[in-house]
CSV table of C-alpha atoms in Angstrom, one decimal:
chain,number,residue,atom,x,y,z
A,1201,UNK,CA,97.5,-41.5,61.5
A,1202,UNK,CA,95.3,-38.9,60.0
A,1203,UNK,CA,91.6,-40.2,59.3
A,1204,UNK,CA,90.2,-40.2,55.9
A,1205,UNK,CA,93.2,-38.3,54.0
A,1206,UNK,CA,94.1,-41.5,52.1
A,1207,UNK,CA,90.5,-42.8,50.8
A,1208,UNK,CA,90.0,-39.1,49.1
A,1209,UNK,CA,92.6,-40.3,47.1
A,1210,UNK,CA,92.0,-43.7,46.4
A,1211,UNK,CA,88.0,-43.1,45.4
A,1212,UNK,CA,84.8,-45.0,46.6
A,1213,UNK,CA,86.6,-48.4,48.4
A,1214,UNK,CA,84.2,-50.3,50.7
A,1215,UNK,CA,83.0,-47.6,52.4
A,1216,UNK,CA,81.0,-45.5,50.0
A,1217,UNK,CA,81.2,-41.9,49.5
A,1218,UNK,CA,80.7,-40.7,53.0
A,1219,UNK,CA,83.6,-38.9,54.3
A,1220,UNK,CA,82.5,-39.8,57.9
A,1221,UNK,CA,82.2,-43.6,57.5
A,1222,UNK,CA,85.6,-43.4,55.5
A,1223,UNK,CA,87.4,-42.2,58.5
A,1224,UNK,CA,85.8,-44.1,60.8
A,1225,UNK,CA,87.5,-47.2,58.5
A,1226,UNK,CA,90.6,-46.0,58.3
A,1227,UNK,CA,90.8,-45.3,62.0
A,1228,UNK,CA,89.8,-48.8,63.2
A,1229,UNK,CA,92.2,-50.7,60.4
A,1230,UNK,CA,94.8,-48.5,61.4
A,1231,UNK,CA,94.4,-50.1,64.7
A,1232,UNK,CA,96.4,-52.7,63.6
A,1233,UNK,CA,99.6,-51.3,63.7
A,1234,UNK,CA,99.4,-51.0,67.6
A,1235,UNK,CA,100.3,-54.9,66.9
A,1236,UNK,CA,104.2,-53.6,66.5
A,1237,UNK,CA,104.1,-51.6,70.0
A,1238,UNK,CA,103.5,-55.1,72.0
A,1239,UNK,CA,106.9,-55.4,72.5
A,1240,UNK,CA,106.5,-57.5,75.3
A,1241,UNK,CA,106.2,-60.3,73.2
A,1242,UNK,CA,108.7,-62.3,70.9
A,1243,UNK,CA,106.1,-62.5,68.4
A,1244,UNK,CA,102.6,-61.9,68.0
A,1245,UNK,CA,100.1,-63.8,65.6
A,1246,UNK,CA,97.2,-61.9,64.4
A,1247,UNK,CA,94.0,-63.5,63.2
A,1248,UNK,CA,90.9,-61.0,61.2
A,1249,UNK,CA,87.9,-61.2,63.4
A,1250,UNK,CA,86.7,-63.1,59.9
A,1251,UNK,CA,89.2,-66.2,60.3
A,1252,UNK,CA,90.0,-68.2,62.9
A,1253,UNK,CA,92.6,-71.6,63.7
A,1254,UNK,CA,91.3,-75.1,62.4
A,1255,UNK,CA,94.1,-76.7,64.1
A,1256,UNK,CA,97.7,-77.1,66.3
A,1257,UNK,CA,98.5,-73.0,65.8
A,1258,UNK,CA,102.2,-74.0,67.0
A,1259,UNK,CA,103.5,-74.3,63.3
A,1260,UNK,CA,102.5,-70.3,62.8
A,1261,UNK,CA,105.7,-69.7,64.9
A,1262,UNK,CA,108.2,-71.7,63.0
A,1263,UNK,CA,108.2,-69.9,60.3
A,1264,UNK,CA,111.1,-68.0,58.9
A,1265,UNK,CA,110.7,-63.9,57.8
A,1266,UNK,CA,110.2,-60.3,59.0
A,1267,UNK,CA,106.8,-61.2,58.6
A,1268,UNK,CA,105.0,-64.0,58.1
A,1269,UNK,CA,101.6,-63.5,56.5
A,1270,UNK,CA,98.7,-65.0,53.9
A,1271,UNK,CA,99.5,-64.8,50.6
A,1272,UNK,CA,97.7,-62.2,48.7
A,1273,UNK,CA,95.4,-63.2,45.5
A,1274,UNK,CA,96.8,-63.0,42.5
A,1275,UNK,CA,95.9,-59.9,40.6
A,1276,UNK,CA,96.8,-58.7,37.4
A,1277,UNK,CA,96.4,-54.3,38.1
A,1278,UNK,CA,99.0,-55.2,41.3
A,1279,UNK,CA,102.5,-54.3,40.6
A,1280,UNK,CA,104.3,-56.7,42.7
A,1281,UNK,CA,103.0,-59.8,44.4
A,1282,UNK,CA,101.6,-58.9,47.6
A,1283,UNK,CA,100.3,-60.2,51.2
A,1284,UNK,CA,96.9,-60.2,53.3
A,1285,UNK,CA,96.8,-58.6,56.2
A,1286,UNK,CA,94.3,-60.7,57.9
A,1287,UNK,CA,96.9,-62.9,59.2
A,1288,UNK,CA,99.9,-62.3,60.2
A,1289,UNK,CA,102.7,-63.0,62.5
A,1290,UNK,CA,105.1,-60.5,63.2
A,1291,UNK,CA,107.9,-59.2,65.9
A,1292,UNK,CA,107.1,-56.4,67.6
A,1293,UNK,CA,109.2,-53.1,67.1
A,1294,UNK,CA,108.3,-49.6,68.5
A,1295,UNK,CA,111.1,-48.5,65.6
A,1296,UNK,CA,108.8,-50.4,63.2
A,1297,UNK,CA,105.1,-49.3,64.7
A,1298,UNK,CA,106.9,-45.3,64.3
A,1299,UNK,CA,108.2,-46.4,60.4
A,1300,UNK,CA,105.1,-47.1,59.2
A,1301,UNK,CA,103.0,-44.5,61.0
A,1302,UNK,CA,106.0,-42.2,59.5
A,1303,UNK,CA,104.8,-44.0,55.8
A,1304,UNK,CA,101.1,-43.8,56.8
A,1305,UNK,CA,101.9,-39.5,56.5
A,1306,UNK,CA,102.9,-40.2,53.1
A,1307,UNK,CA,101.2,-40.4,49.5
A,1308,UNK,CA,99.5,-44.1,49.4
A,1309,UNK,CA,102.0,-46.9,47.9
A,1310,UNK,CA,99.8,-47.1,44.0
A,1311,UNK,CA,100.8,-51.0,44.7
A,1312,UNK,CA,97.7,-52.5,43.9
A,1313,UNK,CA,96.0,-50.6,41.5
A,1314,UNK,CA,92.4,-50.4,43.4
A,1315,UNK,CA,91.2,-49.3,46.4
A,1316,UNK,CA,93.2,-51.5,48.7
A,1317,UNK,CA,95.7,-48.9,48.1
A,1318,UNK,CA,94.6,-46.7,50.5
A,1319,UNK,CA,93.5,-49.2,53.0
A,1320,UNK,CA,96.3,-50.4,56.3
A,1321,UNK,CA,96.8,-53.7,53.8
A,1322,UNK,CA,98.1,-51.1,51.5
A,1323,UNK,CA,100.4,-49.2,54.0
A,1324,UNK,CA,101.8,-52.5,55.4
A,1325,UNK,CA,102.3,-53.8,51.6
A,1326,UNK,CA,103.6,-50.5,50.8
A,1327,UNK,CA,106.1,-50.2,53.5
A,1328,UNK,CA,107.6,-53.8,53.4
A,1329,UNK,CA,108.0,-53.4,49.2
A,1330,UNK,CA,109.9,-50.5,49.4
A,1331,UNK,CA,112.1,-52.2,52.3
A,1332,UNK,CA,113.1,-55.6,50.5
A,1333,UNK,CA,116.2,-56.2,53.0
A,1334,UNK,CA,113.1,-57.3,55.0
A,1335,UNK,CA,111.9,-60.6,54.5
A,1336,UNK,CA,107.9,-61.1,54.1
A,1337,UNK,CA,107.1,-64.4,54.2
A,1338,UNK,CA,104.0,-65.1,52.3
A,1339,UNK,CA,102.1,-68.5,53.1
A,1340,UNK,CA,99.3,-71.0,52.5
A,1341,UNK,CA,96.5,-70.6,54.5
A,1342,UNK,CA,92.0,-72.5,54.3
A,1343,UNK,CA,90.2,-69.3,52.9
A,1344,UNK,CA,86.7,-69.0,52.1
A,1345,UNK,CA,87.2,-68.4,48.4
A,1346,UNK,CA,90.2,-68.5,46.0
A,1347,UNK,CA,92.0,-71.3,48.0
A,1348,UNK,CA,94.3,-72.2,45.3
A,1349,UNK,CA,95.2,-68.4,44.5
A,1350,UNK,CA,98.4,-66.6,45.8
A,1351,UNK,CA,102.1,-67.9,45.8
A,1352,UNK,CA,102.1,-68.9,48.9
A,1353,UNK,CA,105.2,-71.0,50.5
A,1354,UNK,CA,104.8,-74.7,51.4
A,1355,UNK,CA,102.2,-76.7,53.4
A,1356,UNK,CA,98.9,-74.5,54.4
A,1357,UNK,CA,99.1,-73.3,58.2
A,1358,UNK,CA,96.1,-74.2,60.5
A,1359,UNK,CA,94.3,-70.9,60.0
A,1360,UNK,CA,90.9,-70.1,58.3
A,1361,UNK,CA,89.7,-66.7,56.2
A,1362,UNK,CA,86.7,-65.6,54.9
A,1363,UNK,CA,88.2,-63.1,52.5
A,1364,UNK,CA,86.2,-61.1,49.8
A,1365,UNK,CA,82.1,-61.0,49.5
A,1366,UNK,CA,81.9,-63.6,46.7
A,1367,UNK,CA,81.5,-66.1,49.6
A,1368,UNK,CA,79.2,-64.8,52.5
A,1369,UNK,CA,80.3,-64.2,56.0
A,1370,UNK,CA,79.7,-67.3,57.7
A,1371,UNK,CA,77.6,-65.3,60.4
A,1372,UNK,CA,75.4,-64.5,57.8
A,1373,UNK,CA,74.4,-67.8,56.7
A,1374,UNK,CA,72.8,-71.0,58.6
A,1375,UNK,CA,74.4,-74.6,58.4
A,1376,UNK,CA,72.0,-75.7,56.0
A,1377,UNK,CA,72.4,-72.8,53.5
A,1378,UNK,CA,76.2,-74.6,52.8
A,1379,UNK,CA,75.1,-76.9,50.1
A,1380,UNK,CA,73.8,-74.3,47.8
A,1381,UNK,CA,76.7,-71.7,48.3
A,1382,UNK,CA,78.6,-71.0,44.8
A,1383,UNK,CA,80.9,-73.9,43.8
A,1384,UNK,CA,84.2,-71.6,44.2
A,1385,UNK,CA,83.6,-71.6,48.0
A,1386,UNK,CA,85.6,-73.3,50.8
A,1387,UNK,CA,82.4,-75.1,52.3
A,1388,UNK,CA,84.7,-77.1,54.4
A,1389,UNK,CA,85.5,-74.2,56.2
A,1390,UNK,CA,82.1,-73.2,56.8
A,1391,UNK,CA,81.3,-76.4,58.0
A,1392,UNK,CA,84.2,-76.0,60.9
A,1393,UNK,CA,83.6,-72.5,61.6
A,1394,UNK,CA,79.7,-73.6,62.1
A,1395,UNK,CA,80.6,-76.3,64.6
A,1396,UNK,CA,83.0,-74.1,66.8
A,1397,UNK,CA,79.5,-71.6,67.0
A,1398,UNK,CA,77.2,-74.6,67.8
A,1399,UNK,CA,79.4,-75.9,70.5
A,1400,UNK,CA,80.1,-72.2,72.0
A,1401,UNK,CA,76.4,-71.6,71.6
A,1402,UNK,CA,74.5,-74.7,72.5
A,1403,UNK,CA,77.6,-77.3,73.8
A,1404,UNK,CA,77.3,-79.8,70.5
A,1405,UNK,CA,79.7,-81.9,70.1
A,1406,UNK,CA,82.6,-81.4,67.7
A,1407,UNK,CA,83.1,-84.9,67.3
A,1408,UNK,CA,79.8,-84.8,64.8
A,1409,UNK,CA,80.8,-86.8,61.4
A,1410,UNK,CA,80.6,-84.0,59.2
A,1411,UNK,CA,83.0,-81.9,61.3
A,1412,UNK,CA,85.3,-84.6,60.9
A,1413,UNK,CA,84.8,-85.2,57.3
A,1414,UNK,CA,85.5,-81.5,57.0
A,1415,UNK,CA,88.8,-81.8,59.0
A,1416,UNK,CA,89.9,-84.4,56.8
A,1417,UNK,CA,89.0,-82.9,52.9
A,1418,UNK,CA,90.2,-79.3,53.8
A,1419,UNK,CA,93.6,-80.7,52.8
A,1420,UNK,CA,92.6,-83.2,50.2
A,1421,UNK,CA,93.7,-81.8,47.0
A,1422,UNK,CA,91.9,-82.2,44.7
A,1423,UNK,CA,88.7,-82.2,46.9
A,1424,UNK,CA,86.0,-84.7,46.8
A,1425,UNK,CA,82.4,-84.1,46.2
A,1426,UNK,CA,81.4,-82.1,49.2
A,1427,UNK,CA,78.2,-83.5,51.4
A,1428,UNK,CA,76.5,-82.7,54.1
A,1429,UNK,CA,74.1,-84.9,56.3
A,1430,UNK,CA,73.4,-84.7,59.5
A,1431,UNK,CA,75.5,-81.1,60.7
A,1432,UNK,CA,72.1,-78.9,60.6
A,1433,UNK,CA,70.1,-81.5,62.2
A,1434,UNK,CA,72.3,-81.3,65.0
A,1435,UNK,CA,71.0,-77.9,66.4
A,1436,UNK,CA,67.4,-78.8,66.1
A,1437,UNK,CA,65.9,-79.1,69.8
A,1438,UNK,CA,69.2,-77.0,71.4
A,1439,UNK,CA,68.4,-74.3,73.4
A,1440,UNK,CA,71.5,-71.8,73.0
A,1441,UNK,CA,73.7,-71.3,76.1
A,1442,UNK,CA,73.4,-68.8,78.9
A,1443,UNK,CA,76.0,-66.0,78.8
A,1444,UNK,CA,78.7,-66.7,81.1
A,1445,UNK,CA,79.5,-63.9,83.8
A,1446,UNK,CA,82.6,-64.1,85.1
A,1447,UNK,CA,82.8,-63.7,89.0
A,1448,UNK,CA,84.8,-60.8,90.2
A,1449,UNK,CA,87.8,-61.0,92.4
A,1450,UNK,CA,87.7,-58.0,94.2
């Protein structure tokens, strides 16, 4: 795909004015679409490097579609309801990796109504609305905000986002900055994604209390009162880790 021609039309997006950065963007999203040339593989599930799976990832691979992916928020400028392209599972196609590259040389799909438009979320929407003999099933996942948005299908699948910057990164926050984020965020979430870091970086247990307390409100509708006690403490007097160097076999 060419670099950059889509955000000149599409205006400022997330990557400010610079015609550089822009292209740089569009170039590793576009990456994504390399997903479709795997055809090695029935099906491939895709995770954003911001989410990751809170539980038995089986169920991602029973479900029915062309495409199964997270349902989009609800927006009032987009023209059609639409899908997230942090997650998805999908069946790989060389034909389908050369359609949308083919779509890609095209004007952007004006789905949306923002700068998403011009983004590979906007490509993949684009392409799949134009095409609706293909099936795009759009389902509940845990995100980070807007958890009861979208129209997602049925039961939410065991997969985690941290989508939009009205809830921080959960890189960019300690354990014990949780409590005091905004009352719209997912701190469950935060609480698991924190526990997977602490036991990858100093071997804690994920068997602490509020991990499981987590586990079990994440799907509690409506949720109750969300507390946190003793999670924090836990990495006080931890020394993170050593990097492990795998041995070579040669």
């Amino acid at each position: 795909l060419e670099g950059g021609d889509w955000w000149d039309l599409c205006g400022r997006g997330k990557s400010g004015t610079d015609a550089t950065n822009q292209e740089v963007r569009w170039g590793r999203m576009s990456t994504k679409l390399r997903l479709w040339e795997l055809t090695e593989y029935e099906r491939v599930c895709f995770v954003d490097a911001d989410g990751f799976i809170v539980g038995e990832p089986r169920a991602v691979f029973d479900q029915p579609g062309d495409l199964v992916a997270e349902a989009g928020l609800v927006s009032k400028s987009a023209r059609a309801p639409t899908f997230n392209a942090g997650f998805m599972v999908l069946r790989p196609s060389q034909a389908m990796m050369d359609a949308l590259v083919a779509r890609g040389a095209r004007a952007p799909p004006q789905l949306f109504g923002n700068s998403l438009d011009c983004t590979e979320q906007g490509l993949l929407n684009g392409y799949f609305f134009e095409h609706p003999e293909l099936r795009v099933h759009r389902v509940r996942i845990h995100r980070s905000l807007g958890d009861e948005a979208g129209e997602g299908e049925g039961e939410r699948l065991p997969i985690g986002h941290f989508i939009t910057l009205n809830c921080p990164k959960p890189w960019s926050i300690g354990a014990k900055d949780i409590t005091s984020l905004p009352d719209a965020c997912n701190k469950e979430l935060y609480v698991l994604w924190h526990a997977i870091a602490a036991h990858v970086d100093y071997g804690i247990s994920l068997e602490n209390g509020d991990v499981g307390k987590a586990v079990r409100n994440i799907t509690r509708s409506p949720k109750p009162k969300f507390l946190l006690k003793s999670f924090s403490a836990a990495k006080q007097n931890k020394k993170p880790r050593p990097p492990t160097v795998a041995a070579s076999t040669r």
